[in-house]
PDB file of C-alpha atoms and ligand atoms in Angstrom:
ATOM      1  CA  UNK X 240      21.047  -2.648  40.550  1.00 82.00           C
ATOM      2  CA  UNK X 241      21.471  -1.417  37.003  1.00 95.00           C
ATOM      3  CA  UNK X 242      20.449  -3.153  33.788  1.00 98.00           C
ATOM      4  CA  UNK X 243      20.486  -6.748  34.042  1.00 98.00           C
ATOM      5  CA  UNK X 244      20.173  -9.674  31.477  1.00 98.00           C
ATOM      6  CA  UNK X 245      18.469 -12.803  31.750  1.00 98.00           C
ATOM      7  CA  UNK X 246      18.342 -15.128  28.907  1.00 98.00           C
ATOM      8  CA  UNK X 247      16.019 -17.595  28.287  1.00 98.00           C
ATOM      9  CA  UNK X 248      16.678 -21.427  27.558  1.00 97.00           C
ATOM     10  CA  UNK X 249      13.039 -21.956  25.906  1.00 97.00           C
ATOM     11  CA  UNK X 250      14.873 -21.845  22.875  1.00 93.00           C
ATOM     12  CA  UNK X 251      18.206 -23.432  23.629  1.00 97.00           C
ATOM     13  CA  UNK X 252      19.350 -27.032  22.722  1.00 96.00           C
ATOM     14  CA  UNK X 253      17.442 -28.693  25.577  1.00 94.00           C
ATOM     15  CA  UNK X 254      19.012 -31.879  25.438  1.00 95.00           C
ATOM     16  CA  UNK X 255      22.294 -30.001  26.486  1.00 95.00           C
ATOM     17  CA  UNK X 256      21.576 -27.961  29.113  1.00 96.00           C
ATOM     18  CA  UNK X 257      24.804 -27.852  30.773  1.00 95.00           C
ATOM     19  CA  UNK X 258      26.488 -27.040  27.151  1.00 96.00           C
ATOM     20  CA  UNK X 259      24.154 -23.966  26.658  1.00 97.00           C
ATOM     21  CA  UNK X 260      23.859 -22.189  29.488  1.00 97.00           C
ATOM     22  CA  UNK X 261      27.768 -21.876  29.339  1.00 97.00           C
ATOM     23  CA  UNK X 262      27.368 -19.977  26.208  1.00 97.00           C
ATOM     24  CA  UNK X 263      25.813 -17.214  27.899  1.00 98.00           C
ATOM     25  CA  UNK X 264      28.712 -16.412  30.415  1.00 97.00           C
ATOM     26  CA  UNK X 265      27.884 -12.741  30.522  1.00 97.00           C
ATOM     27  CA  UNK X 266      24.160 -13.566  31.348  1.00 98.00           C
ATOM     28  CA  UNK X 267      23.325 -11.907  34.944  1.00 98.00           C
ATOM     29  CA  UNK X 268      20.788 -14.444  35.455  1.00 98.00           C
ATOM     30  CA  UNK X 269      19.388 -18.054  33.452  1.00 98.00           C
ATOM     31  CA  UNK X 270      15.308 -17.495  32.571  1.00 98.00           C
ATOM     32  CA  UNK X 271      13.776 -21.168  33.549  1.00 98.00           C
ATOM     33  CA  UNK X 272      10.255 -21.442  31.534  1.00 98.00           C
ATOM     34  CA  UNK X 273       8.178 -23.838  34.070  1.00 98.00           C
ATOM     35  CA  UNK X 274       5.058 -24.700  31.829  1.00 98.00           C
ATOM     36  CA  UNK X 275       2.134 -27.491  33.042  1.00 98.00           C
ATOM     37  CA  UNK X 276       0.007 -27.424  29.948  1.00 98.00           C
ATOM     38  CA  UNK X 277      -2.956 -25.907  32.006  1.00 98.00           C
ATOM     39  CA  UNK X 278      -2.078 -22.845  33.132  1.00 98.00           C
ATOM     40  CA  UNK X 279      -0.574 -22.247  29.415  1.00 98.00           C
ATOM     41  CA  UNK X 280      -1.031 -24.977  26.437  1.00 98.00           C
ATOM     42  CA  UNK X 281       2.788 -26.007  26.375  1.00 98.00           C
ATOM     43  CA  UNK X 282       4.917 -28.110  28.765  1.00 98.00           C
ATOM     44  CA  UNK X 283       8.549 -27.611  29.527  1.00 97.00           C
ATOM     45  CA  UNK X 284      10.139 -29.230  32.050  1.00 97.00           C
ATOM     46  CA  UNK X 285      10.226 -29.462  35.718  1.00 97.00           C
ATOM     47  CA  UNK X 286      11.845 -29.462  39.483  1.00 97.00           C
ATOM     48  CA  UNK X 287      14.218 -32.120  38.856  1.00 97.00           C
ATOM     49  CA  UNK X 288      15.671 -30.727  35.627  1.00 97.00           C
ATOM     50  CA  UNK X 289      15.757 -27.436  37.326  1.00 97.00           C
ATOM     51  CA  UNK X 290      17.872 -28.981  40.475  1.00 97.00           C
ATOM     52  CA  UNK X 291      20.452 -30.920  38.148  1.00 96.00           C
ATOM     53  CA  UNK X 292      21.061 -27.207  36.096  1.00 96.00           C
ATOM     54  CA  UNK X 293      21.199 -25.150  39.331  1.00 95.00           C
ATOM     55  CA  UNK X 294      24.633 -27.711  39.680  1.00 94.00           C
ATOM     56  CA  UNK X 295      26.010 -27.035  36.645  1.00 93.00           C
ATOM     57  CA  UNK X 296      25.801 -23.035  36.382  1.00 96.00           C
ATOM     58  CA  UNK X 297      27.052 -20.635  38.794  1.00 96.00           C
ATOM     59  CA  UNK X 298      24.480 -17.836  37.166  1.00 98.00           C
ATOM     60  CA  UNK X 299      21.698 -17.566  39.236  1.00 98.00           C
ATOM     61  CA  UNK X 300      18.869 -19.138  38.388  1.00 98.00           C
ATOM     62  CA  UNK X 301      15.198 -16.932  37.791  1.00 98.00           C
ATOM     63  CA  UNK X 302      12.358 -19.381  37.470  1.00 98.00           C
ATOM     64  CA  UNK X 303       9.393 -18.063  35.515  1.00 99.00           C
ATOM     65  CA  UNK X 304       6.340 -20.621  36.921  1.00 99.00           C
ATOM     66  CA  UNK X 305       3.635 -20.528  34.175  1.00 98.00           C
ATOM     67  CA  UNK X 306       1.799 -23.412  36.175  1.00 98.00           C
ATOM     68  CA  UNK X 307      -1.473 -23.457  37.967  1.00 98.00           C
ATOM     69  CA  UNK X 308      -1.316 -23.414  41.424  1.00 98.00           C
ATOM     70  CA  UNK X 309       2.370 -21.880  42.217  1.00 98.00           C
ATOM     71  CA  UNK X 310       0.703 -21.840  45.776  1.00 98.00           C
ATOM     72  CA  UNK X 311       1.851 -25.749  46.028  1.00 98.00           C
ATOM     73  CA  UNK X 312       4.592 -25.722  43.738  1.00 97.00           C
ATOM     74  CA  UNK X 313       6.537 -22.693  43.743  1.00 98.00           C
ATOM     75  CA  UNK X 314       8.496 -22.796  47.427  1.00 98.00           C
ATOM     76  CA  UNK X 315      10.152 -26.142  46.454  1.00 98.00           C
ATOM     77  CA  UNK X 316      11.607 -24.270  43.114  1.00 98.00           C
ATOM     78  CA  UNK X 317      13.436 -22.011  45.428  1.00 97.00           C
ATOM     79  CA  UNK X 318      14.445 -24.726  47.670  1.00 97.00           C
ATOM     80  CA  UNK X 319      15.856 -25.995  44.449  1.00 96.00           C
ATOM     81  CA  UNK X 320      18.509 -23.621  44.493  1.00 95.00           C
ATOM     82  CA  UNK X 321      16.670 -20.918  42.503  1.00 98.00           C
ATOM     83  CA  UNK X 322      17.588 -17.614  43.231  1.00 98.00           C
ATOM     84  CA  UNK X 323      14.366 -15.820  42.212  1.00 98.00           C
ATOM     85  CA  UNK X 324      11.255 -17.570  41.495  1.00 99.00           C
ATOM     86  CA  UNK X 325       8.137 -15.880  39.604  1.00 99.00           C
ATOM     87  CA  UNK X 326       4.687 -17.026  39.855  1.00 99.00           C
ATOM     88  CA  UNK X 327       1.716 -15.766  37.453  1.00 99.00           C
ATOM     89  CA  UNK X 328      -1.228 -14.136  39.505  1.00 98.00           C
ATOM     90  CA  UNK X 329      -3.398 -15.315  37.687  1.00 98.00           C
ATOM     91  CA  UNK X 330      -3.091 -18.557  39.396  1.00 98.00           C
ATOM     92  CA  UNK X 331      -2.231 -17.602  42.419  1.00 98.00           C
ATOM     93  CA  UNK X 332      -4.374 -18.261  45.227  1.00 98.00           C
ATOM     94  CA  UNK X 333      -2.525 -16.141  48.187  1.00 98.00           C
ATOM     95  CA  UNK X 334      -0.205 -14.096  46.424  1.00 98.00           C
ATOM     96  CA  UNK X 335       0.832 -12.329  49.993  1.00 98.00           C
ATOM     97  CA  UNK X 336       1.463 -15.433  51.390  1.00 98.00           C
ATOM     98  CA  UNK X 337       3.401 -17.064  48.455  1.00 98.00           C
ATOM     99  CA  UNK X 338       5.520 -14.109  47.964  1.00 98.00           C
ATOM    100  CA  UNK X 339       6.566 -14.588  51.819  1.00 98.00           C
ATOM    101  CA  UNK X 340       6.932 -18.035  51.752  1.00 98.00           C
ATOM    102  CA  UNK X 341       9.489 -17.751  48.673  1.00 98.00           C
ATOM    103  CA  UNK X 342      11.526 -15.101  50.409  1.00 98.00           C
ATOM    104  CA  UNK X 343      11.182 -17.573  53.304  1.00 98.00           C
ATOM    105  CA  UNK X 344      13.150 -20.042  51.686  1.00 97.00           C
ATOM    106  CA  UNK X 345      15.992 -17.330  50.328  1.00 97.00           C
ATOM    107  CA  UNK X 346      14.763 -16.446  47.054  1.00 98.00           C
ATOM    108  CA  UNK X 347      13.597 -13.304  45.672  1.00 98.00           C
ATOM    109  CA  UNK X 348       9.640 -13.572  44.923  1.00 98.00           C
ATOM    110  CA  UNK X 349       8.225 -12.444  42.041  1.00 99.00           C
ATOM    111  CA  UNK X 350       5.190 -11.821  40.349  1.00 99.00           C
ATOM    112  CA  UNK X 351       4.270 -12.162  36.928  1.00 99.00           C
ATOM    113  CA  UNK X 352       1.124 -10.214  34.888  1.00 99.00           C
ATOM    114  CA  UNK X 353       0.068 -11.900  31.786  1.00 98.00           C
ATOM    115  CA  UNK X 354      -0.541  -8.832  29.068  1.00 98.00           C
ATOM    116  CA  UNK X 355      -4.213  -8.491  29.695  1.00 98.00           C
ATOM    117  CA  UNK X 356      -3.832  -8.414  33.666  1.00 98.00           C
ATOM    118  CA  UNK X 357      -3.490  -4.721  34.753  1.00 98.00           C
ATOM    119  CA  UNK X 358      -1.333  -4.070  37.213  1.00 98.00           C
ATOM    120  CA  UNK X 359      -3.134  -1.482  39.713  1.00 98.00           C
ATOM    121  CA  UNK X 360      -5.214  -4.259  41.777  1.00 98.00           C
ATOM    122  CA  UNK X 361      -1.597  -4.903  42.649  1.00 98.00           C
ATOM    123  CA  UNK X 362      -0.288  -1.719  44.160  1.00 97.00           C
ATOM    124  CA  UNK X 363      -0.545  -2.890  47.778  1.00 96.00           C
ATOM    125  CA  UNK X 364       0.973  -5.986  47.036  1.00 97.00           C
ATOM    126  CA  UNK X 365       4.109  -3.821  45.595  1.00 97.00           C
ATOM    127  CA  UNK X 366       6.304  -4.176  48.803  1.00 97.00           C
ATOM    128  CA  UNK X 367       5.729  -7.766  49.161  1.00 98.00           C
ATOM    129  CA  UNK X 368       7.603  -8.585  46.004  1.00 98.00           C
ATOM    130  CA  UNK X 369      11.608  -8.096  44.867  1.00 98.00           C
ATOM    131  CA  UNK X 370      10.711  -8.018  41.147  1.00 98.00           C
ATOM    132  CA  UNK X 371       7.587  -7.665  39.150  1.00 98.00           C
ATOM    133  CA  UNK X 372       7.270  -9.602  35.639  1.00 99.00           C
ATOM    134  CA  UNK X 373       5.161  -7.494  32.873  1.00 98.00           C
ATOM    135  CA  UNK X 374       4.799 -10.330  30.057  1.00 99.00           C
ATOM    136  CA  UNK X 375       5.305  -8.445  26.743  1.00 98.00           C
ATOM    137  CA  UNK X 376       3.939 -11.721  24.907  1.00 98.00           C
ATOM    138  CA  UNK X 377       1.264 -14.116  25.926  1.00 98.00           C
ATOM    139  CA  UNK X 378       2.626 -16.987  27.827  1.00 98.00           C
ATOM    140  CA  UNK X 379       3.116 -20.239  26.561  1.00 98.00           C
ATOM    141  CA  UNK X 380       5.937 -20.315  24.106  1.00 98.00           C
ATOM    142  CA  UNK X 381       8.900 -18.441  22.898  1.00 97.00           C
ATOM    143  CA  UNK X 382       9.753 -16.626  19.439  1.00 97.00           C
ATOM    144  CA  UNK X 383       6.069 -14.534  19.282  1.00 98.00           C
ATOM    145  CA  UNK X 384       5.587 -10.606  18.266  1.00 98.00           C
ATOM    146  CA  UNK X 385       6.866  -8.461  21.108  1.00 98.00           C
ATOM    147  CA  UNK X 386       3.249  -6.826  22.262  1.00 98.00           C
ATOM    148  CA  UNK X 387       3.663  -2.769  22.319  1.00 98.00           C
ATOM    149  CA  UNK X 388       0.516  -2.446  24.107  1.00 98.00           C
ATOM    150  CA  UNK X 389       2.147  -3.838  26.865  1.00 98.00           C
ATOM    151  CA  UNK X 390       4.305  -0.771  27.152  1.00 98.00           C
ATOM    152  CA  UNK X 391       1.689   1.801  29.349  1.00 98.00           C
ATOM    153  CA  UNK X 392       1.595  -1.083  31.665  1.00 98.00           C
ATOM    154  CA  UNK X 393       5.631  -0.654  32.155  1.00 98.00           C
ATOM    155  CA  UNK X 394       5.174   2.993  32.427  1.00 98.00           C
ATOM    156  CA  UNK X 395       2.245   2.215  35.163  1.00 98.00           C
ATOM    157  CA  UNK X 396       4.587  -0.390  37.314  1.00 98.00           C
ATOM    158  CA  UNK X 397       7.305   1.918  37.212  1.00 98.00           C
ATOM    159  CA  UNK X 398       5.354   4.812  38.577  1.00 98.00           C
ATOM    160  CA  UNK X 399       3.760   3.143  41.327  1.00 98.00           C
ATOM    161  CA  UNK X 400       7.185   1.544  42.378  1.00 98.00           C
ATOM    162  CA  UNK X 401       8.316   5.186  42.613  1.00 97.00           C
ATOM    163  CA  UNK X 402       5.080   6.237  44.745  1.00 97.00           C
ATOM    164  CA  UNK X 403       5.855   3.606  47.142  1.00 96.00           C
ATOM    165  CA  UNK X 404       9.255   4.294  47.343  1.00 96.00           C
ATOM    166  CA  UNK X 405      10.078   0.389  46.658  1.00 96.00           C
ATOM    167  CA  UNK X 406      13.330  -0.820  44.966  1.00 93.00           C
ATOM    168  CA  UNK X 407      11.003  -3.645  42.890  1.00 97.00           C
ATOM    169  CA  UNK X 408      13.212  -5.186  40.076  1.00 98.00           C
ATOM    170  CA  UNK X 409      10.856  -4.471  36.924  1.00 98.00           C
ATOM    171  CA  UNK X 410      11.182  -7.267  34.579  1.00 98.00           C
ATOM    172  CA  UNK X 411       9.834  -7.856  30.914  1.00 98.00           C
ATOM    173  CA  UNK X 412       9.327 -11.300  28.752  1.00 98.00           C
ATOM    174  CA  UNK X 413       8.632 -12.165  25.482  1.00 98.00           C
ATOM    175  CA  UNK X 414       9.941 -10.836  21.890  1.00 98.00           C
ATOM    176  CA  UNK X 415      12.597  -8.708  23.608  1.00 98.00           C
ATOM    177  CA  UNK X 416      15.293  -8.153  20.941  1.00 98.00           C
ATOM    178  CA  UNK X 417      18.101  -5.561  19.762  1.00 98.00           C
ATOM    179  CA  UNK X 418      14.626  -4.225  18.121  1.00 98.00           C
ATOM    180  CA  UNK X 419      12.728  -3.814  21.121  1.00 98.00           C
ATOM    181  CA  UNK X 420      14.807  -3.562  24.300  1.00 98.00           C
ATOM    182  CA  UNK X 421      15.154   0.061  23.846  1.00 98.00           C
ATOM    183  CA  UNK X 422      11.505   0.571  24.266  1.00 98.00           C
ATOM    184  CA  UNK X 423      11.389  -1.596  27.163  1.00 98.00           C
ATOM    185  CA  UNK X 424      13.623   0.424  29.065  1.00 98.00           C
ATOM    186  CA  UNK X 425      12.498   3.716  28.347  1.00 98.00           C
ATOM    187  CA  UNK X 426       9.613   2.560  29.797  1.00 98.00           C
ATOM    188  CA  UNK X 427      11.205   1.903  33.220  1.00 98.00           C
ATOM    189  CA  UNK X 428      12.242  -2.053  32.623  1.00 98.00           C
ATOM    190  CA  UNK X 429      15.477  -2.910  34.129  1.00 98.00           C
ATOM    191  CA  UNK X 430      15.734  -6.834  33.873  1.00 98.00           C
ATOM    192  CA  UNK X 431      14.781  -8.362  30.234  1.00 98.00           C
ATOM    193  CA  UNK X 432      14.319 -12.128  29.526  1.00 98.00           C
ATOM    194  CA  UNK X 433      15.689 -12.584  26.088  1.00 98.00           C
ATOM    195  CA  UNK X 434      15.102 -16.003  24.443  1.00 98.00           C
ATOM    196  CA  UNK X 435      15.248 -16.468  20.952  1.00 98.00           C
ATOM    197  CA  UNK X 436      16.959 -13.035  20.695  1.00 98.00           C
ATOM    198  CA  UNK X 437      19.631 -14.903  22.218  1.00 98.00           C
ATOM    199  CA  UNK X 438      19.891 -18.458  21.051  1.00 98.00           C
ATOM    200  CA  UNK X 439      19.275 -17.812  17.603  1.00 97.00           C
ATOM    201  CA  UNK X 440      22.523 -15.558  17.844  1.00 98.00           C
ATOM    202  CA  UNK X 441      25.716 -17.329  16.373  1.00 97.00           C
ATOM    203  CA  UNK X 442      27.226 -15.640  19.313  1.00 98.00           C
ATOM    204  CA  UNK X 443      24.377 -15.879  22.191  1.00 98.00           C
ATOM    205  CA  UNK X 444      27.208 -14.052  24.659  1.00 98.00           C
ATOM    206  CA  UNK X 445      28.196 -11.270  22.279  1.00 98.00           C
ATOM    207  CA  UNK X 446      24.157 -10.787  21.845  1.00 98.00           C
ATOM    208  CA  UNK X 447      23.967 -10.353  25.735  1.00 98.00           C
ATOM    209  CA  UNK X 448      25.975  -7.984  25.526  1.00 98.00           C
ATOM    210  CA  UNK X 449      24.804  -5.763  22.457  1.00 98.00           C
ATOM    211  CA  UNK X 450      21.241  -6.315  24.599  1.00 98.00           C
ATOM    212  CA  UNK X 451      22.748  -4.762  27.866  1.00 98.00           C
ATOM    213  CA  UNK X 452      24.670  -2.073  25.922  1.00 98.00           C
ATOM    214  CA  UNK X 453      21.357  -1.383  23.896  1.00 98.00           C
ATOM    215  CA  UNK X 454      19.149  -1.225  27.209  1.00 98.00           C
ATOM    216  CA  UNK X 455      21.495   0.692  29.152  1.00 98.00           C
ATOM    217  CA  UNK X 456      21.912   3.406  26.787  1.00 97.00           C
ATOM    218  CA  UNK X 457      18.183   3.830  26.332  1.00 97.00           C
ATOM    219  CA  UNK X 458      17.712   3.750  30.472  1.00 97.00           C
ATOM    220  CA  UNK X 459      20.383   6.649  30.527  1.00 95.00           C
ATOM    221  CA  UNK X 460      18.491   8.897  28.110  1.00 91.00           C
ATOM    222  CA  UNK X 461      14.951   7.966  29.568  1.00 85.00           C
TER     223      UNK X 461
HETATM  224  C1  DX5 L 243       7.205 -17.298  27.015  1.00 57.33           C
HETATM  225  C2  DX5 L 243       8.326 -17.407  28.002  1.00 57.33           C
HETATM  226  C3  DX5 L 243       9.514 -16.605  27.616  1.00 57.33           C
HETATM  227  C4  DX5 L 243      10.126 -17.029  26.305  1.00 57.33           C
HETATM  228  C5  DX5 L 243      10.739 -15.803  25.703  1.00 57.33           C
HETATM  229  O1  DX5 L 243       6.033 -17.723  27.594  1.00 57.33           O
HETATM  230  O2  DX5 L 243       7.924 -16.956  29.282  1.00 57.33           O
HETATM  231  O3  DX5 L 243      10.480 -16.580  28.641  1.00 57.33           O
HETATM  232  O4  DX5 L 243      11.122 -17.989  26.412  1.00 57.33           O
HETATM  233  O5  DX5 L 243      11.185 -16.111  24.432  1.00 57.33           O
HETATM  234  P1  DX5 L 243      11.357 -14.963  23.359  1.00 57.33           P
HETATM  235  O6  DX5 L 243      12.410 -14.036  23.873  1.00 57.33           O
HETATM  236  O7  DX5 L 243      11.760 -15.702  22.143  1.00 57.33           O
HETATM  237  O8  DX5 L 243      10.032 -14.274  23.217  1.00 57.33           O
HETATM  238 ZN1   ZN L 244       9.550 -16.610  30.743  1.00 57.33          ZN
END
């Protein structure tokens, strides 16, 4: 898989769903914030919102769980029609087990690393997972300063992806823009959540792709 694009609704018109997420038609995948107000202090929306919008898109959906205990919750999001579906661990209680269970049910699983998690405690758990999530913001709510000290930590995942020999999508979230993609994938990202970077856009498509051209021409030269 090369570069892909995944744009966030956080930031969209959320009262029409259906409306926005056809804006994004060259979008590779639609980034669902799932937010409890415990695990982070904001609250989104939920499985049944989720289910209606995985009817009304034909872009896969990625669901980004920032809930506490994705242990319960996070199978039924990929029995939702989801096609990948992240959980933090940081709240998870059985990461091993989750991941499995998620794949179970057809999705990819994923695992997401808030910016003061490292990722080495991790390693083993590399194979276990389709795509790893290095938050480039903390968690909670969209529009924040991209984090450069998140960057090593990209550098890290990468490496040890390339030690195991896995093909681990590498993903990064939060204040990913025409400003900061570039960094991201020289870094060894290959799937970026964009939110307001996109929705602010007059043209949230045309931004997709000036993100994707942007990213792919920074992976090339990395
Ligand atoms: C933040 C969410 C992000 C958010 C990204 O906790 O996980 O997906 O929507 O928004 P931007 O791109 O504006 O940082
Ligand atoms: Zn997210």
């Amino acid at each position: 898989m090369g570069i892909q694009i995944t744009p966030s609704i956080l930031n969209a018109d959320l009262a029409a769903l259906g409306a926005e997420v056809s804006r994004i038609g060259s979008a590779d995948w639609v980034h669902v914030d799932v937010m409890d107000n415990h695990f982070v202090p904001n609250l989104t929306l939920g499985l049944p919102v989720v289910e209606s919008l995985a009817r009304h898109t034909a872009i896969p959906l990625d669901a980004h769980l920032m809930i506490e205990d994705p242990d319960r919750w996070a199978p039924a999001y990929a029995e939702a029609g989801c096609g990948s579906v992240t959980f933090h661990a940081e709240a998870a209680k059985a990461p091993v087990r989750l991941a499995r269970e998620i794949r179970a049910q057809g999705a990819r699983a994923s695992m997401a690393l808030k910016p003061a998690t490292p990722v080495e405690p991790y390693e083993a758990l590399l194979p276990e997972l389709d795509m790893l999530l290095v938050m480039t913001v903390e968690p909670g709510f969209g529009g924040q300063k991209f984090l450069d000290l998140c960057l090593p930590k990209i550098r890290a995942a990468r490496a040890l992806m390339r030690k195991h020999g896995v093909e681990t999508w590498l993903q990064v979230d939060g204040g990913v823009s025409l400003e900061t993609i570039e960094r991201c994938a020289e870094a060894g990202a290959d799937v970026f959540v964009a939110g307001s970077a996109v929705y602010s856009a007059d043209d949230p498509d045309a931004m997709v792709r000036e993100l994707r051209a942007k990213a792919e021409t920074a992976a090339a030269s990395a």
